[in-house]
Tab-separated table of N, CA and C in Angstrom:
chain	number	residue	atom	x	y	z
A	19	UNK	N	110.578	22.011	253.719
A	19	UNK	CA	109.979	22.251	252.423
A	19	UNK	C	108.704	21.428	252.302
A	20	UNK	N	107.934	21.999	251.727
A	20	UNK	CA	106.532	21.308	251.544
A	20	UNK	C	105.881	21.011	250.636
A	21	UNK	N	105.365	19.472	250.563
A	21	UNK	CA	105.016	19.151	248.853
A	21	UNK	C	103.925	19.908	248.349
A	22	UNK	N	103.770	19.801	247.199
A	22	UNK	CA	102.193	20.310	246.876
A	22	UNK	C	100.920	20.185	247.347
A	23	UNK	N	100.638	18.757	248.053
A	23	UNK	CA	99.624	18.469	248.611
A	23	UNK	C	99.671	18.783	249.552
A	24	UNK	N	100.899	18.664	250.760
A	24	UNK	CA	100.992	19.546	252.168
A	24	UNK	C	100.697	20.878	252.080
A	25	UNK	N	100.875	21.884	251.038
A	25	UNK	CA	100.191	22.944	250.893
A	25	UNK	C	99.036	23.315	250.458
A	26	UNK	N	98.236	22.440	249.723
A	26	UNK	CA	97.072	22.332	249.687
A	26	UNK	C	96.384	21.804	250.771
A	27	UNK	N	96.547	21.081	251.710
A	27	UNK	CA	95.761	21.019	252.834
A	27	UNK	C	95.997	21.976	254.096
A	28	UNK	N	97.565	22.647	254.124
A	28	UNK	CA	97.610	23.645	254.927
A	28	UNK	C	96.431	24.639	255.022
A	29	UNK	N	95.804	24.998	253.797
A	29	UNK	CA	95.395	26.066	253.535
A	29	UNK	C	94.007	25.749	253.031
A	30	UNK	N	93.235	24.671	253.240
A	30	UNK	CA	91.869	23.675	253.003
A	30	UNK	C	90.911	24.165	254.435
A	31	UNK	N	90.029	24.024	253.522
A	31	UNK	CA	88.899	23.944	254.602
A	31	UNK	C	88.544	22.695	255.223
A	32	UNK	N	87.642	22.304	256.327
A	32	UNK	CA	87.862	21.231	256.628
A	32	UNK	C	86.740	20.539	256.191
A	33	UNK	N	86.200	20.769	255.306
A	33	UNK	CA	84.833	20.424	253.787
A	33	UNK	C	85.929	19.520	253.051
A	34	UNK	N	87.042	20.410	252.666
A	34	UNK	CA	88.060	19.466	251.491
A	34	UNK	C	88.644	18.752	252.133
A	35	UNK	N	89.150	18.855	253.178
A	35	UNK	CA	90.187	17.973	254.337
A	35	UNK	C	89.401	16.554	254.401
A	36	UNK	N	88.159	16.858	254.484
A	36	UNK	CA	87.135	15.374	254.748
A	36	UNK	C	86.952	14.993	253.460
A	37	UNK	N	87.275	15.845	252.285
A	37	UNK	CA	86.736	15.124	250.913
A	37	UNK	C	88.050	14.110	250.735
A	38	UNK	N	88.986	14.831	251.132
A	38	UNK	CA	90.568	14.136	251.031
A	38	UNK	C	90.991	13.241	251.208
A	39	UNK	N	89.958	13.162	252.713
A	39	UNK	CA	90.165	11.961	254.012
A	39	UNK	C	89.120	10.866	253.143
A	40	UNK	N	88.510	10.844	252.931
A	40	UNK	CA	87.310	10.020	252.147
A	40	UNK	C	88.048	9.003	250.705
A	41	UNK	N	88.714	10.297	250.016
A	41	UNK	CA	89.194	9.895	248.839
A	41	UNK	C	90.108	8.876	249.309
A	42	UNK	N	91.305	9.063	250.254
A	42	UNK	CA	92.562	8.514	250.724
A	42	UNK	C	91.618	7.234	251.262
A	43	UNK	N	91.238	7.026	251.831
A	43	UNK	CA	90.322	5.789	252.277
A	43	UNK	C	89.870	5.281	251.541
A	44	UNK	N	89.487	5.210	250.232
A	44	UNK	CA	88.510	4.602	249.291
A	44	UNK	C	89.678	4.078	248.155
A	45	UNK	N	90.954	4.361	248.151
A	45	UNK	CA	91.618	4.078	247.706
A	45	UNK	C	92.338	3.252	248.080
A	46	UNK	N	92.429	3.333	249.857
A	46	UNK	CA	92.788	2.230	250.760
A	46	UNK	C	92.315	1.513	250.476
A	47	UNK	N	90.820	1.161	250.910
A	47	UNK	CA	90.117	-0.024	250.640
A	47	UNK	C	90.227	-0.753	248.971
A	48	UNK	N	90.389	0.192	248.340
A	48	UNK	CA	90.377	-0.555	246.553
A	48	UNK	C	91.374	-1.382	246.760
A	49	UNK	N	92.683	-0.987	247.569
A	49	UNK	CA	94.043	-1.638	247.241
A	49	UNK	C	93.808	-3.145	248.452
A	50	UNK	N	93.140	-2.832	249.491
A	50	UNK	CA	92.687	-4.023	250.212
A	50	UNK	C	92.160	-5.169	249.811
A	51	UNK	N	91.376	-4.402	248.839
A	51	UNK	CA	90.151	-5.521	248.409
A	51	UNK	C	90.988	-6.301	246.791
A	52	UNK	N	92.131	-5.846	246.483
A	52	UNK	CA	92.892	-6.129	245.557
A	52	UNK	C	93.754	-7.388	246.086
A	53	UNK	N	94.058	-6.992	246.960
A	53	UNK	CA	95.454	-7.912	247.958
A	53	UNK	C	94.572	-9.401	247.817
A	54	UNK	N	93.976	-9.884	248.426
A	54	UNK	CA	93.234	-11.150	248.615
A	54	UNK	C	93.075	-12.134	247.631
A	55	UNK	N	92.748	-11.591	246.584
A	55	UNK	CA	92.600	-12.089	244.946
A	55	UNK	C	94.536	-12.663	244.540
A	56	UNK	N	95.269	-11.749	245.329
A	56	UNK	CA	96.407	-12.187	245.037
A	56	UNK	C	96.815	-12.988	245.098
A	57	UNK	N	96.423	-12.667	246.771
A	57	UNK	CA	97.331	-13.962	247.847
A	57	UNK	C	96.694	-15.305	247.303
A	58	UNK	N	95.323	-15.642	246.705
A	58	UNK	CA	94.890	-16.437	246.552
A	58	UNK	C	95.199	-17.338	245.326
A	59	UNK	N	95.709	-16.188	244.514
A	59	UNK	CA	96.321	-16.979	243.158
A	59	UNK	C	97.754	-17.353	243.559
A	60	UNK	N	98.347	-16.712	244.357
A	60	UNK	CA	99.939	-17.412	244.917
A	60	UNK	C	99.443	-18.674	245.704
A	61	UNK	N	98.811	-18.634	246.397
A	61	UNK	CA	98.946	-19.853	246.898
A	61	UNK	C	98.422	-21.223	246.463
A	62	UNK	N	97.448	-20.820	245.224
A	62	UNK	CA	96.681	-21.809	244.292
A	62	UNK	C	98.226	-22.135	243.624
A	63	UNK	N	98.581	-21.070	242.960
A	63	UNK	CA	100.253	-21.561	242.261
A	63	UNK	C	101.105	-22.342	242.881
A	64	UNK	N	101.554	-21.684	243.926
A	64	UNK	CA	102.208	-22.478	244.692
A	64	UNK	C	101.912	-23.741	244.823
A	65	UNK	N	100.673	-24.322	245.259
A	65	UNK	CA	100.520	-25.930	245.574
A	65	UNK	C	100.596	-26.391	244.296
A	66	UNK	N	100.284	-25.781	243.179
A	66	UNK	CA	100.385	-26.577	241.557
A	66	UNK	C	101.731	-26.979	241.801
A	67	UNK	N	102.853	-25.964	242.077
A	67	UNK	CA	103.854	-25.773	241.539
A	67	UNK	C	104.864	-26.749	242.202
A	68	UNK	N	104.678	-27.000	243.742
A	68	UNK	CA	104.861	-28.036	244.669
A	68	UNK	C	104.338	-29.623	244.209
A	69	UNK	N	103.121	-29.886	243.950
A	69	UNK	CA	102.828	-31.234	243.225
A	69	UNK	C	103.380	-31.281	242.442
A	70	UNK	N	103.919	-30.211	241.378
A	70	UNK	CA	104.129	-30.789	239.711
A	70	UNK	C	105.806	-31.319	239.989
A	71	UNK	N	106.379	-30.538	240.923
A	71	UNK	CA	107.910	-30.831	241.433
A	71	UNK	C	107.958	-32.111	242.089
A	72	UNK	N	107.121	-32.860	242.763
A	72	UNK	CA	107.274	-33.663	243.846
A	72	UNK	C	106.565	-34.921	242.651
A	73	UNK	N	105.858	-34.881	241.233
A	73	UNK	CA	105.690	-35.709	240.154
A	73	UNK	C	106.986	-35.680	239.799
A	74	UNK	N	107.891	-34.581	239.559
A	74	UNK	CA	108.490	-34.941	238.180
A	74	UNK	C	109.524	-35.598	239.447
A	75	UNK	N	109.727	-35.052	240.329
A	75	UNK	CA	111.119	-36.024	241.546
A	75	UNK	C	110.765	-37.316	241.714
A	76	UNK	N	109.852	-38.099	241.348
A	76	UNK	CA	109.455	-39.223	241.422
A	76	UNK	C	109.380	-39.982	240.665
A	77	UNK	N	109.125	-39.399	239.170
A	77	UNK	CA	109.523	-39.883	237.768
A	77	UNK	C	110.931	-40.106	237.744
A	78	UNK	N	111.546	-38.917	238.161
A	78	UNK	CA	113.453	-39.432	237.675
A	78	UNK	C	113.748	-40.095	238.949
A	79	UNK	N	112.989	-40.134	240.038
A	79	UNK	CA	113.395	-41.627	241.238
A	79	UNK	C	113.404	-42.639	240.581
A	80	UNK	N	112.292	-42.624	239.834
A	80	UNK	CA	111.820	-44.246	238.907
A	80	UNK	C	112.902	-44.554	238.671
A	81	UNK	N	112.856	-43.623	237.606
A	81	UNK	CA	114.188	-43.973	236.513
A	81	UNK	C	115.303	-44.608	236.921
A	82	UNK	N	115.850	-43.387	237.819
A	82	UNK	CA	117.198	-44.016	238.505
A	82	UNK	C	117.366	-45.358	238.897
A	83	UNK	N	116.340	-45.783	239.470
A	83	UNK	CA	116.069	-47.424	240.547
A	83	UNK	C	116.014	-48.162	239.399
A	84	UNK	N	114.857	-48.041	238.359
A	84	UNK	CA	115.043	-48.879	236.669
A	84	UNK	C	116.591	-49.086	236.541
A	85	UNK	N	117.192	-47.889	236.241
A	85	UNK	CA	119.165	-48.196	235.717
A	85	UNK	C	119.797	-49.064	236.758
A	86	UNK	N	119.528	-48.799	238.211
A	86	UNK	CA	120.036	-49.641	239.214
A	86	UNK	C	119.841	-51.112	238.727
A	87	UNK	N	118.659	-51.443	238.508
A	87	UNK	CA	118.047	-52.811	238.138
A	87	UNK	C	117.713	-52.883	236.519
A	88	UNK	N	118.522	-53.679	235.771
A	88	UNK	CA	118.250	-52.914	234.136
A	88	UNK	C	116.881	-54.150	233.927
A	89	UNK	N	116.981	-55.452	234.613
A	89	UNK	CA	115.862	-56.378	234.247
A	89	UNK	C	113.978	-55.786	234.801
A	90	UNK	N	114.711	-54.375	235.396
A	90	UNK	CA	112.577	-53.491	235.579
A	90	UNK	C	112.890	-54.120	237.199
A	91	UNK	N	113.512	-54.270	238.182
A	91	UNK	CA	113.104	-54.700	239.217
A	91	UNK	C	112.799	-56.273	238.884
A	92	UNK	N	112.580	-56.889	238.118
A	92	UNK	CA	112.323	-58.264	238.135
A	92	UNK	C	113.268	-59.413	238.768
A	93	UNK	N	112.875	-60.252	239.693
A	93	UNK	CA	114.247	-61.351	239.932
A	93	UNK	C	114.924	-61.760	238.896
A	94	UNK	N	115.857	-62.368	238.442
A	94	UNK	CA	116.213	-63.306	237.643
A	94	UNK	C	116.085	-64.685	237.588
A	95	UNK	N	116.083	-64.893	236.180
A	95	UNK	CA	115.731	-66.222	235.885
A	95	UNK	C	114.529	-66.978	236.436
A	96	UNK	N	114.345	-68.203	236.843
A	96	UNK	CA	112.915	-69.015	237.002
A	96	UNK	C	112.396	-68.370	238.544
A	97	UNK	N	113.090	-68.175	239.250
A	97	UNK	CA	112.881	-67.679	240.291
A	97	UNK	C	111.331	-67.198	240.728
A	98	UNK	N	111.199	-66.657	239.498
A	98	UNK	CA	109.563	-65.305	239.544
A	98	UNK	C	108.855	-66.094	239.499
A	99	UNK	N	108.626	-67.351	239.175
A	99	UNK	CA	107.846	-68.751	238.934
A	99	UNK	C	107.479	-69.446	240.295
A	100	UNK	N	108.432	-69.160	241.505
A	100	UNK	CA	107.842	-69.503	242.577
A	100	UNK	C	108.828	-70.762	243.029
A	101	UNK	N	110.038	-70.857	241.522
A	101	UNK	CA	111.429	-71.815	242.339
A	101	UNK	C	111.909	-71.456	243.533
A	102	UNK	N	112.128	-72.334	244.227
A	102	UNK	CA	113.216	-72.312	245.431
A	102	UNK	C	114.115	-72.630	245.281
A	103	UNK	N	115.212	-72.009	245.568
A	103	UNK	CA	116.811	-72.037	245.404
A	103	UNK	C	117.618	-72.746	246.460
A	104	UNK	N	118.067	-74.317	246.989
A	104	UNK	CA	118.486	-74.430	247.879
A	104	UNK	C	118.876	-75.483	248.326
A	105	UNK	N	119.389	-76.037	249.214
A	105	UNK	CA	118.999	-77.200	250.048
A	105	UNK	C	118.292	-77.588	251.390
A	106	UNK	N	117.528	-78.741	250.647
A	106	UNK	CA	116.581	-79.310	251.439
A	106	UNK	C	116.453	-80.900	251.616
């Protein structure tokens, strides 16, 4: 069985066959020249989308290590002053 357009070119001259061939190509190329603009906004996204993940995984790293240590990472007591703890 044959679509509409297979019967319209069955029965074409080869004037329309080349107008056909022309059209089908120019439509190719529109959709070519479309693709690139794409790929280019995916991959602009993508790296946003990769930094903004690899900020916020580093913010709640913070955090976590802060709760580990509730004094901020700080030593305790006089220590931070440059005491030595010991015998000597």
């Amino acid at each position: 069985m044959q679509t509409s357009q297979q019967t319209e070119t069955g029965h074409a001259t080869p004037e329309q066959l080349l107008k056909l061939l022309d059209a089908q190509l120019a439509a190719q190329r529109n959709k070519r020249a479309v693709r690139p603009r794409n790929r280019a906004t995916l991959l602009v996204t993508a790296t946003v989308f990769i930094i903004v993940a690899a900020g916020i995984a580093l913010v709640v790293a913070q955090q976590m290590a802060l709760q580990l240590h509730p004094e901020g990472g700080r030593p305790a007591g006089n220590a931070a002053m440059g005491e030595v703890h010991g015998n000597f």
